[in-house]
Short mmCIF file of C-alpha atoms and ligand atoms in Angstrom, two decimals:
data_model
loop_
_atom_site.label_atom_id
_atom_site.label_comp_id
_atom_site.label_asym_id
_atom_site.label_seq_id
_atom_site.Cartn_x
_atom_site.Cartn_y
_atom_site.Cartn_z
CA UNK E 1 132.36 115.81 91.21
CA UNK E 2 133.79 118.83 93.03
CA UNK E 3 136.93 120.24 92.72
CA UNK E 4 138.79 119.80 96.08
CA UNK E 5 141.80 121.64 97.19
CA UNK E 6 144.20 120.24 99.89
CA UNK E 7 143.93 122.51 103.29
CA UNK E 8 147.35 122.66 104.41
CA UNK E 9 148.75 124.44 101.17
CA UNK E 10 145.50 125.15 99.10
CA UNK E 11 146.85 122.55 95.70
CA UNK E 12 143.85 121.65 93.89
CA UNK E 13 143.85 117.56 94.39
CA UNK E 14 142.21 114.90 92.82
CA UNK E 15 139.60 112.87 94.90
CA UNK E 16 141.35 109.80 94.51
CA UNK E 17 144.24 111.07 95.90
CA UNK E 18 146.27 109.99 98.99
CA UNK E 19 149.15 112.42 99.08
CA UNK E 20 149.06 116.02 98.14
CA UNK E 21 151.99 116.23 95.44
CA UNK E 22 152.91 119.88 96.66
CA UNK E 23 153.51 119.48 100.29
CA UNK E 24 153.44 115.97 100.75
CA UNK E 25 150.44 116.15 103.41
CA UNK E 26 148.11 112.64 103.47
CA UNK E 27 144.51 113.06 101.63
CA UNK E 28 141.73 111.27 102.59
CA UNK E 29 137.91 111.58 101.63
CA UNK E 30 135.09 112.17 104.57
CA UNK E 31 132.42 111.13 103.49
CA UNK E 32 130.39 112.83 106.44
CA UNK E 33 131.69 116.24 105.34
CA UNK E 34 131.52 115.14 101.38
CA UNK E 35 135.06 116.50 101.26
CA UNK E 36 138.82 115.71 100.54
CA UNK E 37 140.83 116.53 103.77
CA UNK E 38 144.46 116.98 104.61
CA UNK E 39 145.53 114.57 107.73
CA UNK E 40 147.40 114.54 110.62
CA UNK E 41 148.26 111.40 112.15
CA UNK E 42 147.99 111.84 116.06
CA UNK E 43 148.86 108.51 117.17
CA UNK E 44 147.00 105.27 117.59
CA UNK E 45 145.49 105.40 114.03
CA UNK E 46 143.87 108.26 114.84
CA UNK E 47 144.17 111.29 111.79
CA UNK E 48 142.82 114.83 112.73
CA UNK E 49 141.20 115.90 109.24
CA UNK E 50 142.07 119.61 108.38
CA UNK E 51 138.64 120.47 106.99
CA UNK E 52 136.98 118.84 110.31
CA UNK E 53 136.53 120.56 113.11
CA UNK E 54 139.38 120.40 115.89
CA UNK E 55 137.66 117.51 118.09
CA UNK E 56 136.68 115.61 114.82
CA UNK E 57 138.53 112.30 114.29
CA UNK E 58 139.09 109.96 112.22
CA UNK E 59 140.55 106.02 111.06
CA UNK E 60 141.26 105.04 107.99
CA UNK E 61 139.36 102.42 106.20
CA UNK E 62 140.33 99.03 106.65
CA UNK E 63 141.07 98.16 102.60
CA UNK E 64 143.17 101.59 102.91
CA UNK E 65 146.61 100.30 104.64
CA UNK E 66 145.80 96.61 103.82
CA UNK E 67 145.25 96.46 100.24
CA UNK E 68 145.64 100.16 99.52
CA UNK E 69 142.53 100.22 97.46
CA UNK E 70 141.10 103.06 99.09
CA UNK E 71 141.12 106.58 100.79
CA UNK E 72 138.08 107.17 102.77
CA UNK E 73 138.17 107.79 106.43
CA UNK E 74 135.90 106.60 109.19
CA UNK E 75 134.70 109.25 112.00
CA UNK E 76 135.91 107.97 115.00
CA UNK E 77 132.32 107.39 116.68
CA UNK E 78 131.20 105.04 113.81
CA UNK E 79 132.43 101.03 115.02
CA UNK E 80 132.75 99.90 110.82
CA UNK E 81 136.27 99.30 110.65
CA UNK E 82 135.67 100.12 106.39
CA UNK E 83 134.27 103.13 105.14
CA UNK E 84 130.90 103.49 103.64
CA UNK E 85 131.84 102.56 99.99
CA UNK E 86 133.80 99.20 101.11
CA UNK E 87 131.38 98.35 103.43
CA UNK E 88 129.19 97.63 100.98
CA UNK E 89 131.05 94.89 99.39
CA UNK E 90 129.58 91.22 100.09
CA UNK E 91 132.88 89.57 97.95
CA UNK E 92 136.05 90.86 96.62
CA UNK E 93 138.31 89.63 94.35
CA UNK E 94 140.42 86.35 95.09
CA UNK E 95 143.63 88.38 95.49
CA UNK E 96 145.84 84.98 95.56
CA UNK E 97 145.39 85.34 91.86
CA UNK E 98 148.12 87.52 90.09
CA UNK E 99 145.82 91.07 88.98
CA UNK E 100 143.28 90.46 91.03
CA UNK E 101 144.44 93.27 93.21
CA UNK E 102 144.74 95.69 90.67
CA UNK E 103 141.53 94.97 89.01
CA UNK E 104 139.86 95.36 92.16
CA UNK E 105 141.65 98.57 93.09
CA UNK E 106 140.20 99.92 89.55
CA UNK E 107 136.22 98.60 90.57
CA UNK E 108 136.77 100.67 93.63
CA UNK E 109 137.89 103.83 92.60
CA UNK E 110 134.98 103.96 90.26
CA UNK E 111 132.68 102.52 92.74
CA UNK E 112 133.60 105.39 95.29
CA UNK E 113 132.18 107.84 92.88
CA UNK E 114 128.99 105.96 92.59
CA UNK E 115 129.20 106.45 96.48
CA UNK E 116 129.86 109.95 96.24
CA UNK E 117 126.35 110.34 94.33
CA UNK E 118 124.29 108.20 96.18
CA UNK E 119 125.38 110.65 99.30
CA UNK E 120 124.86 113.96 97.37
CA UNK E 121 121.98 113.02 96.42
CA UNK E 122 120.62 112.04 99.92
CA UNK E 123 119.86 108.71 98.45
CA UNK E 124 119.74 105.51 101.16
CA UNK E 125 123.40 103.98 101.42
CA UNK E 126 123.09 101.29 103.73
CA UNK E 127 125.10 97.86 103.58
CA UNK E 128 122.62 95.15 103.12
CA UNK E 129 123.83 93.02 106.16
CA UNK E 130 122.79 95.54 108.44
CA UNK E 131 119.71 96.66 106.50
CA UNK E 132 117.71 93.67 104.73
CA UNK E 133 116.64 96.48 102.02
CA UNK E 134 120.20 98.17 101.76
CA UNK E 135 122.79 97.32 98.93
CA UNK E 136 125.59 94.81 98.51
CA UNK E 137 128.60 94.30 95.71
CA UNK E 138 129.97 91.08 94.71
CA UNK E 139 132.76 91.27 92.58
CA UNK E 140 133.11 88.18 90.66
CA UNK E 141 135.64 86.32 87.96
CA UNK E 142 134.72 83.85 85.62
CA UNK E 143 135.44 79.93 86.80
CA UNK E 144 138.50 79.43 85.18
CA UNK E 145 137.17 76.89 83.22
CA UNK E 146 134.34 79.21 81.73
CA UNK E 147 134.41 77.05 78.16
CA UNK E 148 131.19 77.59 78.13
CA UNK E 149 128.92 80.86 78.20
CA UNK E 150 126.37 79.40 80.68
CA UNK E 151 128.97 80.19 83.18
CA UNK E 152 130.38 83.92 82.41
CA UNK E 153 129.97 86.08 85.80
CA UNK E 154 126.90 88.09 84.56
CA UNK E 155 127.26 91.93 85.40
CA UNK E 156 123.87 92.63 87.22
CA UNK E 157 121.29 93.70 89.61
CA UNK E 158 119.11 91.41 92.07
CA UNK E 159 117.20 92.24 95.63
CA UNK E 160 119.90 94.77 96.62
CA UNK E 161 122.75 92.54 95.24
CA UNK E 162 124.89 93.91 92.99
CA UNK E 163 127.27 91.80 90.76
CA UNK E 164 130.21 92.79 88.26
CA UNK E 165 132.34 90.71 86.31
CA UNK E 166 135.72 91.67 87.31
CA UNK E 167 136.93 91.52 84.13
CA UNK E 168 135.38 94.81 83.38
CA UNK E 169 138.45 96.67 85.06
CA UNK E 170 140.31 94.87 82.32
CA UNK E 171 140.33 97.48 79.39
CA UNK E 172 141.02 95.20 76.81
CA UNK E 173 138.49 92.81 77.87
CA UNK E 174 136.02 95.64 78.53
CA UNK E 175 136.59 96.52 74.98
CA UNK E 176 135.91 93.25 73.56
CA UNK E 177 132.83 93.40 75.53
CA UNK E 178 131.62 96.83 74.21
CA UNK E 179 132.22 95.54 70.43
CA UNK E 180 130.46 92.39 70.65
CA UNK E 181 127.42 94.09 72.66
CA UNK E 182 127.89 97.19 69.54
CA UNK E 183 127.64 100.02 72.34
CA UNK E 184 129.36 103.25 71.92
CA UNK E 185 130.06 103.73 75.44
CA UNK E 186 130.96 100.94 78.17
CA UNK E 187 132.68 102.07 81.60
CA UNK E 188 132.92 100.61 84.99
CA UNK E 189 131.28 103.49 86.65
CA UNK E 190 128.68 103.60 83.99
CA UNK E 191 128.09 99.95 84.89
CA UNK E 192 127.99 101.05 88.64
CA UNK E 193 125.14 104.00 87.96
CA UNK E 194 123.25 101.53 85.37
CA UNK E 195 123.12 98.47 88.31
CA UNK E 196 122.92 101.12 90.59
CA UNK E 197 119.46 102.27 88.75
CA UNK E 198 118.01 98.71 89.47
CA UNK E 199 118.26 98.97 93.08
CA UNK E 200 116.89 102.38 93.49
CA UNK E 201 113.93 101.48 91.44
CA UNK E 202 113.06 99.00 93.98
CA UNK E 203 113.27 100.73 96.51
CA UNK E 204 112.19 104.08 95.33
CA UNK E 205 109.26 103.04 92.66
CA UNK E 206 107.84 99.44 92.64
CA UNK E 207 105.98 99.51 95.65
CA UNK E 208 105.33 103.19 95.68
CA UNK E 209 103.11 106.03 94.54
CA UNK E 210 105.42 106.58 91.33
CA UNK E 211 104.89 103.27 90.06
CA UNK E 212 101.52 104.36 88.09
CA UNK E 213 103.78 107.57 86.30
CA UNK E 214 106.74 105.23 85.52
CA UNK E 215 104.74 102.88 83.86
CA UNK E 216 103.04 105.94 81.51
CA UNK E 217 106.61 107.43 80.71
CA UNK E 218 108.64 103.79 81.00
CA UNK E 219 105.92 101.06 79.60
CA UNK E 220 104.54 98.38 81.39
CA UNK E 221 107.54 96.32 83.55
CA UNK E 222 105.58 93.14 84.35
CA UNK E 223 105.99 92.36 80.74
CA UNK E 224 108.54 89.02 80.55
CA UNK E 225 111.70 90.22 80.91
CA UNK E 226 113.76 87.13 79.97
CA UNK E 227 111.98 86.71 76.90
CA UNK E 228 112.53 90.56 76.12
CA UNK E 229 116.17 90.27 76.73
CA UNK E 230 116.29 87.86 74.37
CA UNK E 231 114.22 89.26 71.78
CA UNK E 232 116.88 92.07 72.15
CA UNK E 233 119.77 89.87 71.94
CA UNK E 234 118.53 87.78 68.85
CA UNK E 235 116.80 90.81 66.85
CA UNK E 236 118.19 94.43 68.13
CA UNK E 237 116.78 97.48 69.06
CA UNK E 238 113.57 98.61 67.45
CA UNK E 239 113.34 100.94 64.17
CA UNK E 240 113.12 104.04 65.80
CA UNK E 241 114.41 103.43 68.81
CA UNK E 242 116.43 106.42 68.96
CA UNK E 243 113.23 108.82 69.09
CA UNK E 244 111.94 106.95 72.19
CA UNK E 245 115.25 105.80 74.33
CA UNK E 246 118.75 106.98 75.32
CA UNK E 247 120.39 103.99 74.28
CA UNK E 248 119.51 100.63 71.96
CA UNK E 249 119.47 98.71 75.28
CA UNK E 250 117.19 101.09 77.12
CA UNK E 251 114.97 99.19 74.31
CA UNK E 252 114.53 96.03 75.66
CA UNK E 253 112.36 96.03 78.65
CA UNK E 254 110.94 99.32 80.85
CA UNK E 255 113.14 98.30 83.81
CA UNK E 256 116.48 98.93 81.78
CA UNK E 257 115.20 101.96 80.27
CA UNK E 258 114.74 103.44 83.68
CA UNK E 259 118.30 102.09 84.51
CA UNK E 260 119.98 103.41 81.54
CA UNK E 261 118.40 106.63 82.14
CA UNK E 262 119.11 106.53 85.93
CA UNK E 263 122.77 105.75 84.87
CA UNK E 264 122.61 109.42 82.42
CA UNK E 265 121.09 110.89 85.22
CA UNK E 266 124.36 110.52 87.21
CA UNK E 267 126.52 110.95 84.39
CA UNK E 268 124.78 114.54 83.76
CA UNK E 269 124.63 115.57 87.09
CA UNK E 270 128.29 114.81 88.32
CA UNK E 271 130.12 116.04 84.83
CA UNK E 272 128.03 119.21 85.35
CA UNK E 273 129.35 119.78 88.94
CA UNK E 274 133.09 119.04 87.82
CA UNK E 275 132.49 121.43 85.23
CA UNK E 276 130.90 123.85 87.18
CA UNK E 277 133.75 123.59 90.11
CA UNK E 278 136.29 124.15 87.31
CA UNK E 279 134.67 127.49 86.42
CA UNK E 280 133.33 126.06 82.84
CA UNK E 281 129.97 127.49 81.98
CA UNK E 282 129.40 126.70 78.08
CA UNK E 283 127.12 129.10 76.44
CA UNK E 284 126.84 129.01 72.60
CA UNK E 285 127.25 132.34 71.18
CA UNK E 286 124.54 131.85 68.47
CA UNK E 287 121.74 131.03 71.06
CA UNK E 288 121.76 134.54 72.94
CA UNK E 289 122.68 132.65 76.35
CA UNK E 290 123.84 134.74 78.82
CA UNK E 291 126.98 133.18 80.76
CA UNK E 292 126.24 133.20 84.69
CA UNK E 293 127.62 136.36 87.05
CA UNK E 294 130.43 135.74 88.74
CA UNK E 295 129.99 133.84 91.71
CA UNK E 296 126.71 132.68 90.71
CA UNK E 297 126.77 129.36 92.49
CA UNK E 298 125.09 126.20 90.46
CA UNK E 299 124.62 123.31 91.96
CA UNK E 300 123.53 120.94 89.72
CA UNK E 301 123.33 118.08 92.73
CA UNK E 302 120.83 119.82 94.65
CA UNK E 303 118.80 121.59 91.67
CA UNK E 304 114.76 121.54 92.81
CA UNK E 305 113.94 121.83 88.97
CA UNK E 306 115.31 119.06 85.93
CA UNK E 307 115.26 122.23 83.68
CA UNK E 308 118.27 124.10 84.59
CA UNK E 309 120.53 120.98 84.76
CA UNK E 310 119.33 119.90 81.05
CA UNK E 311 119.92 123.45 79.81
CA UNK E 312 123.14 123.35 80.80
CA UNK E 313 124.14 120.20 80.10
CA UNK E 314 123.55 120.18 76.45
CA UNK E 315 126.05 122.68 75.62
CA UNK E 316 128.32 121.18 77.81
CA UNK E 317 127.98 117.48 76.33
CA UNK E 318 128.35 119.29 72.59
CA UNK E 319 131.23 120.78 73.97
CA UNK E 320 133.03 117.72 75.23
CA UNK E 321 132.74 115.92 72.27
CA UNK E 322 133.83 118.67 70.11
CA UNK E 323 136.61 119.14 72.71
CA UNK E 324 137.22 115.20 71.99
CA UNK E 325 137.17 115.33 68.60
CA UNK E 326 139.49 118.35 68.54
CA UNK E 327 141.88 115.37 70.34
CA UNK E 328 141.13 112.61 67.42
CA UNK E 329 139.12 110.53 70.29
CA UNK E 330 135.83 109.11 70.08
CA UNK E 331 132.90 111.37 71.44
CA UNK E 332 132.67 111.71 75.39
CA UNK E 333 128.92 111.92 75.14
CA UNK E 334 128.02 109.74 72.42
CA UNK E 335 123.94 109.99 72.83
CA UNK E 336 121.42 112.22 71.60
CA UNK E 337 118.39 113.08 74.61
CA UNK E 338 115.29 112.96 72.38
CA UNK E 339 111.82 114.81 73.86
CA UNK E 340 110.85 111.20 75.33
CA UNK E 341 114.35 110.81 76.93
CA UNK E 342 114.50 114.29 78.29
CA UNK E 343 110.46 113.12 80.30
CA UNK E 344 111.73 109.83 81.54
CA UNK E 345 115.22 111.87 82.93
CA UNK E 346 112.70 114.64 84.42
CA UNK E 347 110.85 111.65 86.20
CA UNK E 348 113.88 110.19 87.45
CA UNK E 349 115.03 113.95 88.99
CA UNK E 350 111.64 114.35 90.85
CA UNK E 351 111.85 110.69 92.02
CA UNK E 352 115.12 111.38 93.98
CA UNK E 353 114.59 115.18 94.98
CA UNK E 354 111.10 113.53 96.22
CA UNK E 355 112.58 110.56 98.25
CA UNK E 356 115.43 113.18 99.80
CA UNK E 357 113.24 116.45 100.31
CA UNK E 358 113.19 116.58 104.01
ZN1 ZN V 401 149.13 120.24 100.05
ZN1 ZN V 402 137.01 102.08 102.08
ZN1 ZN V 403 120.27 96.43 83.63
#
C-alpha cells in the first residue's frame, strides 16, 4: 500500500481515512486515480477531489453516508451508485442484528485493500451481475441455531462467488478458529487474497495456456478434492511439507497451494510497497547489499521480473519479525519460502504481469 498524503495541507493519512486529523478536510479514495484525495463538497452530492483534475467529479459511495462502512468515491460519469469494492457484494450482513454493522464495517475495510490490488495489478474487477465471469462477495453468519457443524457458513470460493463467515471480523472467534485449524497466521484480508486466489485461477489458468506449467510446479488439480480435504483434515500435512509448500494447508490439494501462494503473493507485494513508500529499504550489513540511491523509485506492483521483489522482501520479512519480537508479539511473517515456494510464487508473478501486459 502507498503512503498517501492529504492535498490541502500535505499530512500523511491513512487510506482508510475519512477526515484528515490536521485540517479537518474530508478523505476519500479514487479508485480511478489509485489515490487518497482531499474533497470539496460543491453541492448536490457532488465532491471536487483535490488530486483530480478541476472538471473531475465525484459521489460518494452509497454504503459511505448510509452505513458509513466506506470511503471510496464514484467519478461522476460512472451510473453505480457504490464504488467498485461494494459493488461487488451479492449479500451483506443482516444489520437488524446487534454487531452486524460493525463486523461488516471490519470485512470491508480489509476487503478494500484486496480491491486496491486487484486494480494495481491490472487484474479484471468486474461485479459478477454485470459480467457472468466477474466476482461476487456474500458475507454470511451462521443460522442461529448452528448446533450442528453441517451448517457453519463455510469461508470459500465457487464460480466467481466468494463467501466469508462473518464471524471472521470477530477477533476472538477468529482466534478460536486459527487454534483449532493450528495455523500461525489467520486474517480477514489474508482470507480475502487466499479466496481471492481461487477466482483468478479460473479465470487466469484453467482454461488457458498456463494450465500445462501449473500443473508441473502445482501437481495435478483434477485429483479429488473433497477426499483430499479430508485426508488433510483427518491426517495433517505431509512429512516434509515444509520443503515443498508455504503453508501445511497449501498441502492438501494443487488448487489451494496456488491459492495460498496467490494469497503471499499479495501479502509480499503490498507490505513491500508500504515499506518502500515509508522510505524502508532493509539491507543486511553482512550480505554486502548495497541500499538503493536516493530517489531510486521501486515499485514492487509493477516489477516485470519476480527477482527483485523476492530479494527484497526477505530482508524485509526477517526484519518485521525481528521488529515484532523486539515488541514481545508473535512473528509478522511467520513462513519460511523454500526453493519450491519461491517457483510456484515466480509462476504466479508471470501469470498476472502476463494477463495485464498490454
Ligand atoms: Zn489535511
Ligand atoms: Zn464503497
Ligand atoms: Zn482455498
Amino acid at each position: 500500500m502507498r503512503l498517501f498524503t492529504c492535498q490541502s495541507c500535505g499530512n500523511h493519512v491513512y487510506f482508510e481515512n475519512v477526515r484528515c486529523t490536521r485540517c479537518g478536510y474530508t478523505l476519500g479514495f479514487l479508485p480511478d486515480r489509485i489515490e487518497v484525495s482531499a474533497l470539496e463538497e460543491t453541492g448536490q452530492g457532488r465532491w471536487r477531489a483535490l488530486a483530480a483534475p478541476e472538471d473531475a467529479a465525484y459521489r460518494a459511495c452509497a454504503n459511505s453516508a448510509q452505513y458509513e462502512v466506506c470511503n471510496w468515491m464514484i467519478p461522476e460519469r460512472d451510473p453505480d451508485p457504490l464504488c467498485v469494492s461494494c459493488r461487488l457484494n451479492r449479500t451483506i450482513p443482516d444489520l437488524s442484528v446487534a454487531g452486524n454493522q460493525t463486523l461488516w464495517q471490519r470485512l470491508e475495510t480489509q476487503k478494500r485493500r484486496l480491491v486496491y490490488s486487484l486494480l494495481r495489478l491490472d487484474l479484471p474487477v468486474q461485479p459478477r451481475h454485470r459480467d457472468p465471469a466477474g466476482l461476487a462477495f456474500d458475507f454470511l453468519a451462521d443460522p442461529a441455531s448452528a448446533f450442528n457443524e453441517q451448517r457453519r457458513v463455510l469461508t470459500g470460493h465457487a464460480g466467481g462467488l466468494i463467501t466469508l463467515n462473518i464471524a471472521e471480523a470477530d477477533p476472538a472467534a477468529r482466534e478460536q478458529m486459527r487454534k483449532e485449524m493450528a495455523e500461525p497466521y489467520r486474517t480477514i484480508l489474508g482470507h480475502f487474497r487466499h479466496e481471492s486466489g481461487h477466482y483468478y485461477w479460473d479465470r487466469l489458468v484453467r482454461d488457458r495456456e498456463w494450465l500445462g506449467e501449473f500443473r508441473s510446479r502445482f501437481g495435478d488439480e483434477t485429483l479429488d478434492y473433497q477426499q483430499a480435504l479430508q485426508r488433510h483434515h483427518a491426517q495433517g500435512p505431509p512429512p516434509g511439507w515444509r520443503e515443498r509448500f508455504v503453508t501445511a494447508y497449501a498441502s492438501s490439494h494443487p488448487w489451494e497451494d496456488w491459492a495460498e501462494t496467490w494469497a503471499h503473493y499479495l501479502h509480499i507485494v503490498d507490505t513491500l510497497e508500504t515499506a518502500r513508500s515509508f522510505g524502508v529499504d532493509v539491507r543486511l550489513k553482512t550480505t554486502g547489499q548495497q541500499p538503493m540511491a536516493k530517489g531510486q523509485g521501486f515499485d514492487p506492483y509493477s516489477q516485470t521480473d519476480f527477482t527483485p521483489i523476492l530479494d527484497n522482501w526477505l530482508p524485509l520479512a526477517f526484519a518485521l519479525n525481528s521488529l515484532n519480537r523486539s515488541m514481545g508479539h508473535e512473528d509478522a511473517y511467520p513462513f519460511v519460502l523454500a526453493p519450491p515456494a519461491v517457483e510456484k510464487l515466480q509462476l504466479v508473478h508471470r501469470i498476472i504481469r502476463n494477463q495485464s501486459a498490454p
